[in-house]
Short mmCIF file of C-alpha atoms and ligand atoms in Angstrom, two decimals:
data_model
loop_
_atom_site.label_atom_id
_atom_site.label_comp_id
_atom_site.label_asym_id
_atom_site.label_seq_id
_atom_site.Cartn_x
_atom_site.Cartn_y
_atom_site.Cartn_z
CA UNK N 21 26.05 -4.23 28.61
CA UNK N 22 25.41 -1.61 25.84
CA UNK N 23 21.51 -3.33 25.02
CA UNK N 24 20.70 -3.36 28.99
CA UNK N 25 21.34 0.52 29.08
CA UNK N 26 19.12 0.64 26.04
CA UNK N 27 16.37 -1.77 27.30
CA UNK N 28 16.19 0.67 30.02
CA UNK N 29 16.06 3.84 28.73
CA UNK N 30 13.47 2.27 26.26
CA UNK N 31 11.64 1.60 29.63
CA UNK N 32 11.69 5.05 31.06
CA UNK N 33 10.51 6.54 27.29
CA UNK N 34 7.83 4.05 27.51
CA UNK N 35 6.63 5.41 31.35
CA UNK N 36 6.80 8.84 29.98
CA UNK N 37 4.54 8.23 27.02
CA UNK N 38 2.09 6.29 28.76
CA UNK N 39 1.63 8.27 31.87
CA UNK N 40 2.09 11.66 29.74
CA UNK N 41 -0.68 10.41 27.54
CA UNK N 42 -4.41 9.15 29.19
CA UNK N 43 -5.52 8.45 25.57
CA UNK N 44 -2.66 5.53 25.18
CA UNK N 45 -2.84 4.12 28.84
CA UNK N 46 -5.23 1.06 27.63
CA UNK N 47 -2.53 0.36 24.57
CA UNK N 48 0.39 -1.98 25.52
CA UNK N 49 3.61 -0.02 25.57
CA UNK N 50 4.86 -0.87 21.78
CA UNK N 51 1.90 0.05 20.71
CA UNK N 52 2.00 3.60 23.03
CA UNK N 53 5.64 3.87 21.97
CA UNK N 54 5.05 4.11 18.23
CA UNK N 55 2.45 6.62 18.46
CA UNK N 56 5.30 9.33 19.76
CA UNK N 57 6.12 11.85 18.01
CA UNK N 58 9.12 10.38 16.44
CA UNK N 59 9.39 9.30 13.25
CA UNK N 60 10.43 6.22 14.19
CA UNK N 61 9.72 3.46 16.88
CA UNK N 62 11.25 0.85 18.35
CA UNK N 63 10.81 -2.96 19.87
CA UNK N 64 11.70 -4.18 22.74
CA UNK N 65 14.70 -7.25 21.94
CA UNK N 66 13.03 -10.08 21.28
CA UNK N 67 9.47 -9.28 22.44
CA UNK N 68 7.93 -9.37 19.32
CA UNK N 69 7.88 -12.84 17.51
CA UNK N 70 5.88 -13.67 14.38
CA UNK N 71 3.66 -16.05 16.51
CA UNK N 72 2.75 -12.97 18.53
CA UNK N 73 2.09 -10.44 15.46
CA UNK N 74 -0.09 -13.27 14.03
CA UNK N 75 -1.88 -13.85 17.41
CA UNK N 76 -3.03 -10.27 17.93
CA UNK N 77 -4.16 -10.02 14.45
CA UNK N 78 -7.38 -10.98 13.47
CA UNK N 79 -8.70 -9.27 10.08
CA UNK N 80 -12.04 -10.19 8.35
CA UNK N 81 -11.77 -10.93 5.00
CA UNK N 82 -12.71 -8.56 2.43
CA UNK N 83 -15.12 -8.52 -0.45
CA UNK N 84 -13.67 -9.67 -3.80
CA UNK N 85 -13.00 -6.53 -5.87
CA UNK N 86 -13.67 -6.99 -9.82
CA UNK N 87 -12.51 -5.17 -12.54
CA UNK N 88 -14.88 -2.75 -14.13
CA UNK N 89 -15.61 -3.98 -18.07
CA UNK N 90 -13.88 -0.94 -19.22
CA UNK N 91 -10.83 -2.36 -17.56
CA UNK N 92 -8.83 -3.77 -21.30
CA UNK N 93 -5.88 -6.02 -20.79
CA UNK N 94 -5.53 -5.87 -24.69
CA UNK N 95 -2.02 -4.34 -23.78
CA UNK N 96 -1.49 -7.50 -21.78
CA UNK N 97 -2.27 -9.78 -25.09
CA UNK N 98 -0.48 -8.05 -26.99
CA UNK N 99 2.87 -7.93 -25.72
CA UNK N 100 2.24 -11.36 -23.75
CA UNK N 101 3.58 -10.32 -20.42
CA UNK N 102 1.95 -11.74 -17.58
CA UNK N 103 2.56 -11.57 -13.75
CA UNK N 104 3.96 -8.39 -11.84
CA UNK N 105 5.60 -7.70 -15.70
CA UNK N 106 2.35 -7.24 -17.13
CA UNK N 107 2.58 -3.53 -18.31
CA UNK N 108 -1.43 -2.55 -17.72
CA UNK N 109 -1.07 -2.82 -13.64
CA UNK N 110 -0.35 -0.02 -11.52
CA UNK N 111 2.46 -0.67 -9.24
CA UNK N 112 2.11 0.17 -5.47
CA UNK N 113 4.53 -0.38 -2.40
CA UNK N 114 3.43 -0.64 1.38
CA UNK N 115 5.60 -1.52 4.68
CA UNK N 116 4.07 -4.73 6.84
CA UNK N 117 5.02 -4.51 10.04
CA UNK N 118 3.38 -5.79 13.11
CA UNK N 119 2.40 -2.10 14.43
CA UNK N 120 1.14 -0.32 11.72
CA UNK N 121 -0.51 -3.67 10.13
CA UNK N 122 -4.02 -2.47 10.82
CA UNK N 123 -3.37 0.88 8.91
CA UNK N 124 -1.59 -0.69 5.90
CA UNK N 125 -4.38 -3.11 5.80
CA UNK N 126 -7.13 -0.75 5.34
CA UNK N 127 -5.03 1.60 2.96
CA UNK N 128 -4.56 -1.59 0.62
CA UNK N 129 -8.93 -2.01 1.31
CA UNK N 130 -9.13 1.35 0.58
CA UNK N 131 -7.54 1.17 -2.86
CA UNK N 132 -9.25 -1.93 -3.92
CA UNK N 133 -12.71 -0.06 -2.84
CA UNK N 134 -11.73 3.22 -5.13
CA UNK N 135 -10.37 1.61 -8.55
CA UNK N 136 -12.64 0.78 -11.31
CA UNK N 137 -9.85 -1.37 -11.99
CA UNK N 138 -9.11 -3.27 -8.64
CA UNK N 139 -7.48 -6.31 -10.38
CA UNK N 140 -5.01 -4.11 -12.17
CA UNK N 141 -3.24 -3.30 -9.32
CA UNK N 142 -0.01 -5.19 -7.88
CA UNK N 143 0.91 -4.70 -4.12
CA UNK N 144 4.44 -4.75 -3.15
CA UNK N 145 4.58 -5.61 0.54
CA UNK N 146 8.26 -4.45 2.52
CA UNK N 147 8.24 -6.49 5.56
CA UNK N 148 11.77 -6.66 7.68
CA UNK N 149 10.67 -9.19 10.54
CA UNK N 150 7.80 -11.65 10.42
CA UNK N 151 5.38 -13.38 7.85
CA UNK N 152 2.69 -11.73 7.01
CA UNK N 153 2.27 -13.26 4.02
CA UNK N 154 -0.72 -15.69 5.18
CA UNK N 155 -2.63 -13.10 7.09
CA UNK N 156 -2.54 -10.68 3.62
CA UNK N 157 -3.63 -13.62 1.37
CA UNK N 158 -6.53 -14.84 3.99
CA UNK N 159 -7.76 -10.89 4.46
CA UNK N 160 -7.45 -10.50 0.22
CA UNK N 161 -7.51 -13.67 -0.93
CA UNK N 162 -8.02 -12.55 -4.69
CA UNK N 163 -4.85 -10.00 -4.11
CA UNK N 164 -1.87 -9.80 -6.51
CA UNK N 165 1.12 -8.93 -4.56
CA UNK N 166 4.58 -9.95 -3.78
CA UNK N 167 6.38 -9.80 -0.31
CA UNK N 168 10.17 -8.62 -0.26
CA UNK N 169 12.26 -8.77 2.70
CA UNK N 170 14.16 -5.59 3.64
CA UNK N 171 17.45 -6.33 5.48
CA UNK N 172 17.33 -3.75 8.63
CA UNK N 173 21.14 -4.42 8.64
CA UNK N 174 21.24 -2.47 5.42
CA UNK N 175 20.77 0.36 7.32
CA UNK N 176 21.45 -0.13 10.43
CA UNK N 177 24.79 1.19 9.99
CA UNK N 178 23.57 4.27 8.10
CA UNK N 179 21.11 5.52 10.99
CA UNK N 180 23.53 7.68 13.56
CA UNK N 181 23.75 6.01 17.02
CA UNK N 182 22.46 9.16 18.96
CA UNK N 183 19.59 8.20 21.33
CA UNK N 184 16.80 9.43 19.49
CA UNK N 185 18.02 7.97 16.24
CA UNK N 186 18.01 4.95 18.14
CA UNK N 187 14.73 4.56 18.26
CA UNK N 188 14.15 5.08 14.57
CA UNK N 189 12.38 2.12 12.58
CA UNK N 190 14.81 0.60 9.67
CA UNK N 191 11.68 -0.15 7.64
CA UNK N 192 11.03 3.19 7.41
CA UNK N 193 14.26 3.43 4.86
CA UNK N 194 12.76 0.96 2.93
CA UNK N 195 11.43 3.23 0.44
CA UNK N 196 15.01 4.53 -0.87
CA UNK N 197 15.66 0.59 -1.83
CA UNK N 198 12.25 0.52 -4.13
CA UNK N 199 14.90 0.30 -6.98
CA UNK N 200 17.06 -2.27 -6.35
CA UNK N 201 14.23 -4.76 -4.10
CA UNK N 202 11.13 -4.55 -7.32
CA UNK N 203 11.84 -6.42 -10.48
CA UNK N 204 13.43 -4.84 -13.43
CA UNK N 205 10.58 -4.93 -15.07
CA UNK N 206 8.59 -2.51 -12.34
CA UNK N 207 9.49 1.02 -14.12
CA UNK N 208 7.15 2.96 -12.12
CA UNK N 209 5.76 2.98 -8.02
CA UNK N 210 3.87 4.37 -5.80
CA UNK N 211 5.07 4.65 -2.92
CA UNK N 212 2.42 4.61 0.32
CA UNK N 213 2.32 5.14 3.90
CA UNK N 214 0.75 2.65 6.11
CA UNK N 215 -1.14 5.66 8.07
CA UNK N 216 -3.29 6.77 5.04
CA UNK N 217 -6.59 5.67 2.81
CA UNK N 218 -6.92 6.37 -0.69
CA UNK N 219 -10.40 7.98 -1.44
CA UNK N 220 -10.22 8.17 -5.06
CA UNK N 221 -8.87 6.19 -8.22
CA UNK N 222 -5.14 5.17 -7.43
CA UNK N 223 -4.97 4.74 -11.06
CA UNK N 224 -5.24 8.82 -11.48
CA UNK N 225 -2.23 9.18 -9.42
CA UNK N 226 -0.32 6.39 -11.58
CA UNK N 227 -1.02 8.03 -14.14
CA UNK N 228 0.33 11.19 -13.07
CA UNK N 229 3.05 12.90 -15.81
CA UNK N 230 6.22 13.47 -14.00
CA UNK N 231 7.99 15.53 -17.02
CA UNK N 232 11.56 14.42 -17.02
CA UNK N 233 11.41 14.41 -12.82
CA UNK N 234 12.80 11.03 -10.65
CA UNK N 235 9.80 11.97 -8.29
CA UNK N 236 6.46 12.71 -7.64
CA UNK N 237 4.49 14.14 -4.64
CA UNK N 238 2.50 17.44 -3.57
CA UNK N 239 4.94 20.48 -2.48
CA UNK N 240 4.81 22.69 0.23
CA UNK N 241 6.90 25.69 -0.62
CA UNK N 242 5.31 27.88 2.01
CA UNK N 243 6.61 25.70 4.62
CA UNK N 244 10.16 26.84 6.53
CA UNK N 245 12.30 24.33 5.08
CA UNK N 246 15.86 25.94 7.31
CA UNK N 247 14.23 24.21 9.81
CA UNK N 248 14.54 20.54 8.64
CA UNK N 249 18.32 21.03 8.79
CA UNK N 250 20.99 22.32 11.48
CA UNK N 251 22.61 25.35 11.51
CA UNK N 252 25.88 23.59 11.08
CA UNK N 253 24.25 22.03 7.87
CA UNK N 254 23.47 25.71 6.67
CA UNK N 255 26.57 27.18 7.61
CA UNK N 256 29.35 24.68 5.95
CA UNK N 257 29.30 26.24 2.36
CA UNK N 258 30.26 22.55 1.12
CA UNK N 259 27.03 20.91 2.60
CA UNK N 260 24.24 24.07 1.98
CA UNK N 261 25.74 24.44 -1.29
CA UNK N 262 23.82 21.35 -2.80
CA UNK N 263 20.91 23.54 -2.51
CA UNK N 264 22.40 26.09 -4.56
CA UNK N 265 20.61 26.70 -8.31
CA UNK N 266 17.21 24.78 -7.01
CA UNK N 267 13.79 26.00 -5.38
CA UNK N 268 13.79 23.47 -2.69
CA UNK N 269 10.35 23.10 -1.22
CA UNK N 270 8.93 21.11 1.66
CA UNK N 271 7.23 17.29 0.37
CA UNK N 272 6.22 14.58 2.73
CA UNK N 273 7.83 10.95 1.57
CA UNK N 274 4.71 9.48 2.69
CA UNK N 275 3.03 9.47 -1.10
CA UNK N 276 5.41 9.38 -3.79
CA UNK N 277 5.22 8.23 -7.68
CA UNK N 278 8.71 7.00 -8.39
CA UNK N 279 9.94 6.61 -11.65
CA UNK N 280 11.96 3.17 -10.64
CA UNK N 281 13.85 3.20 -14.47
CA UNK N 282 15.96 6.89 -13.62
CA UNK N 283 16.36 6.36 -10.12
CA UNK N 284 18.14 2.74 -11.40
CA UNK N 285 19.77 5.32 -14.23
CA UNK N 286 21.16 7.91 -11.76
CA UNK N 287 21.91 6.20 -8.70
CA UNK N 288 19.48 7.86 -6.28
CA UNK N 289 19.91 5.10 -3.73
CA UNK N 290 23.75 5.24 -3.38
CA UNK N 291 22.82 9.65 -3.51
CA UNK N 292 20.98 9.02 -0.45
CA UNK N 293 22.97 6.89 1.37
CA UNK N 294 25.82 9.34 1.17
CA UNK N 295 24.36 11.83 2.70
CA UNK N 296 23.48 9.35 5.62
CA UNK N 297 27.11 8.56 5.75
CA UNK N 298 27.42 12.55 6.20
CA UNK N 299 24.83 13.16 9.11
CA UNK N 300 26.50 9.69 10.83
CA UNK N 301 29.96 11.63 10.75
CA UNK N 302 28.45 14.99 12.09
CA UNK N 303 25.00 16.17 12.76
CA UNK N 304 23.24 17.93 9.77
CA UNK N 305 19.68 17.25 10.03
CA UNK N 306 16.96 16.02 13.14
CA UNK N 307 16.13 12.44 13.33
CA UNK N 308 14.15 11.16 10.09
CA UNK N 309 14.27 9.48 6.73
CA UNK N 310 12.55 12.58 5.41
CA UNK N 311 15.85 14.87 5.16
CA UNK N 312 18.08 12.66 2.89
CA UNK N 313 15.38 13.11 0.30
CA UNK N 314 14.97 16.61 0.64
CA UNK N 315 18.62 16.44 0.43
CA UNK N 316 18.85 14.70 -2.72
CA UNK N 317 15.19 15.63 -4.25
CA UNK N 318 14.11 18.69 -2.99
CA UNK N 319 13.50 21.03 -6.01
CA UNK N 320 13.90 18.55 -8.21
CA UNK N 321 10.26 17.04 -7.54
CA UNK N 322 7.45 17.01 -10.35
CA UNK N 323 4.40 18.76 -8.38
CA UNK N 324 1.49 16.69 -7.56
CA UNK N 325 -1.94 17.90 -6.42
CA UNK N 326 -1.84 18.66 -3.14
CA UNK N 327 -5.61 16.45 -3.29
CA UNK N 328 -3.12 13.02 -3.16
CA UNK N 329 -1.81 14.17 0.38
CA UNK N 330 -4.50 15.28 3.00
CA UNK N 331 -1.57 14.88 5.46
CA UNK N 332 -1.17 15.66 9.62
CA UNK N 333 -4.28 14.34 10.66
CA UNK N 334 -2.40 12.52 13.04
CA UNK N 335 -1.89 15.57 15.37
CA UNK N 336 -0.22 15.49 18.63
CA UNK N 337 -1.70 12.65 20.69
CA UNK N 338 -0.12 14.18 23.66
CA UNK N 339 -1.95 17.20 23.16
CA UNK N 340 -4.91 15.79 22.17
CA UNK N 341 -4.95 17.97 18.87
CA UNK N 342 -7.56 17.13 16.11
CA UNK N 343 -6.78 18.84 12.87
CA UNK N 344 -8.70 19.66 9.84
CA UNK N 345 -8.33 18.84 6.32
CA UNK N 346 -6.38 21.75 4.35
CA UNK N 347 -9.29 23.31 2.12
CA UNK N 348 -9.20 21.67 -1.45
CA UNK N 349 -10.55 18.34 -2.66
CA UNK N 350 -9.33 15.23 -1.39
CA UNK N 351 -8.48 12.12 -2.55
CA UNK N 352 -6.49 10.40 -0.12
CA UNK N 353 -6.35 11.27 3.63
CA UNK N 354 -2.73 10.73 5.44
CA UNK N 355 -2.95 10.36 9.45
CA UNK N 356 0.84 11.67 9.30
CA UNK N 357 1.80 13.06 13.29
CA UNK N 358 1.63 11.57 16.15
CA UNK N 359 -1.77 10.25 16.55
CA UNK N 360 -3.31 7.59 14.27
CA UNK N 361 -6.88 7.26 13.59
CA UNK N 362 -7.88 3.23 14.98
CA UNK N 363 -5.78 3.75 18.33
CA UNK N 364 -8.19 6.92 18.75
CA UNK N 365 -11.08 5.11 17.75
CA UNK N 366 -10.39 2.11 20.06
CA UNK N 367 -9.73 4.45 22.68
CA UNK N 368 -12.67 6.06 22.72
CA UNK N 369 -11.29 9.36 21.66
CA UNK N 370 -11.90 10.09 18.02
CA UNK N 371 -10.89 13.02 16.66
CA UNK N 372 -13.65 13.86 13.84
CA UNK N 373 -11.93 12.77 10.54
CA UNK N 374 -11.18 9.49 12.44
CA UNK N 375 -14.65 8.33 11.00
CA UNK N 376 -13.25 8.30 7.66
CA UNK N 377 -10.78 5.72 7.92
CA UNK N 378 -13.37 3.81 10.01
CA UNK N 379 -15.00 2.40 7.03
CA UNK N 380 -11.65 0.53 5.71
CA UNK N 381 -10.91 -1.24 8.75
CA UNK N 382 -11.02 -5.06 8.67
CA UNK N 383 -9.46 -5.90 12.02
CA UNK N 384 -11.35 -7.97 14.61
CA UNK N 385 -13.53 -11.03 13.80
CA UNK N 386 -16.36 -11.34 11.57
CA UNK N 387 -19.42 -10.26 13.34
C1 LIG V 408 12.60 29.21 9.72
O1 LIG V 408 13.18 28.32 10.67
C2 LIG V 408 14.43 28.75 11.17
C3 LIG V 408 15.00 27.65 12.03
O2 LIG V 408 14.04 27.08 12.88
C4 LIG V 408 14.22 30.06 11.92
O3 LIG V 408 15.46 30.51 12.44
C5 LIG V 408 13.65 31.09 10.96
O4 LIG V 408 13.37 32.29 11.64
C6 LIG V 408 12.38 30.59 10.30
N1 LIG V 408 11.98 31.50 9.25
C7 LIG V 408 10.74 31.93 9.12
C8 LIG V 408 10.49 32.85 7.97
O5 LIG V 408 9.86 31.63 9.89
#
């Protein structure tokens, strides 16, 4: 009884977007539905199969990528480690799921395009649903990567029921589990949206210091950060006070360098999921996956230039809002919001920066 009442309110969100939106009308309704401004999405029981994800895909396959002779793997020799062990790649982690495939697709093209050292660096693929697997290795057939499986049932019963949470995305929690789903072995990640290309050398950002910081990613301390909580959050002493002695500042999750050795050390993943337990017993924050880290990060967070993290250039779909890159250089461009860059293209409707992801794109057939 309980899933028919969903089905149909997921229905009646679905009219809304598409008949609220012109730009999405020629997108089938998941597709329309993911592009709200939520930061999740949802699927309609049963409609998606992996036959179906693999049937609407169709990517071209890339160029082979080769390291630059610069690129020593002397380190490799040395201490004999081979496979996702060996100690010279960079380390990256990307969701796979069937709606945002086409983005994390041309962020991982994107990547391979900017390194000097394109061999050097080892994909870690979250995927909670289908098998992606084979489309990945026919698109990048010379790619190292490994696909884990994220359980949605881990937190499943960590997301609060309330409508709107309902609609939120378990993969999207995926990145709090980086420490316990990677190998031992995997001390340090990136961590990447799939709604973003990388217009520089990954490797910079690897090699990023983080001091003796868990985290890594640009700050925003101009940015109202009351507003990411309730006021019953702020006014219970016992919840507000975890703030107290730190300079909490605004940082999207989207790109994060994650030292994977003292988030194992201190427990970050248990640290988040309590205060998950705490917003499931009584409301302290809006819908997201963002606020548990600010909960458990914010001010704690080793400062990264705000170059790695070009981000809202999603806009408001419903709107039809283009925005503009913040002024600065850029290395990596983050269609964050509610509009994403290839269902404007297809539709049409560009905004201008659209063009730049363009160029990664490997979906259709081989002309
Ligand atoms: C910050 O946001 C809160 C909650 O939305 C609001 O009450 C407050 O006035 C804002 N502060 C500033 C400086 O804009």
């Amino acid at each position: 009884m309980f899933w028919i009442m969903r089905l149909s309110w997921f229905f009646s969100a679905a009219m809304v977007m598409i008949v609220l939106s012109p730009s999405l009308q020629s997108f089938p309704p998941a597709e329309a539905i993911r592009s709200s401004n939520l930061d999740g999405y949802l699927r309609f029981p049963g409609q998606i199969t992996a036959t179906d994800s693999l049937n609407r895909f169709s990517f071209r396959k890339a160029s082979t990528f080769r390291n630059a002779e610069e690129c020593s793997s002397n380190e490799r020799k040395i201490l004999g480690k081979t496979g996702v062990c060996d100690p010279s790649l960079v380390h990256v982690a990307i969701t796979l799921d069937v709606d945002y495939l086409r983005g994390s697709i041309a962020a991982v093209h994107s990547i391979l395009q900017h390194s000097l050292c394109p061999e050097s660096v080892f994909f870690h693929f979250l995927v909670s649903e289908t098998n992606l697997e084979t489309l990945v290795r026919s698109t990048f057939p010379q790619l190292k990567f490994k696909v884990y499986y994220f359980d949605p049932e881990i937190v499943r019963g960590l997301i609060s029921t309330s409508v709107r949470q309902a609609l939120e995305q378990p993969l999207n929690y995926a990145r709090n589990y980086l420490a316990d789903l990677l190998e031992p072995c995997v001390r340090r990640v990136i961590y990447l949206d799939s709604d973003l290309v990388v217009v520089d050398d990954i490797w910079k950002l690897w090699s990023t210091s983080l001091g003796s910081k868990t985290i890594g990613a640009p700050e925003y301390c101009h940015a109202n950060f009351t507003k990411y909580f309730t006021a019953s959050f702020w006014s219970d002493k016992r919840l507000s006070g975890t703030f107290l002695g730190r300079k909490p500042c605004y940082f999207n999750t989207g790109v994060m360098v994650i030292d994977l050795v003292k988030w194992r050390r201190f427990g970050y993943t248990k640290r988040i999921e309590r205060w998950m337990e705490i917003q499931k017993s009584g409301r302290i924050y809006e819908l997201g996956s963002l606020p548990p880290f600010l909960l458990v990060f914010a001010g704690h967070v080793a400062p990264i230039e705000h170059r790695w993290n070009q981000h809202g250039l999603g806009g408001d779909n419903i709107r039809g809002s283009c925005r503009d890159l913040h002024p600065g250089p850029v290395s990596l461009l983050h269609w964050s919001g509610s509009g994403k860059a290839w269902l404007r293209l297809d539709s049409k409707q560009p905004c201008p920066l659209d063009a730049l992801w363009a160029p990664y794109d490997l979906y259709g057939n081989s002309t």
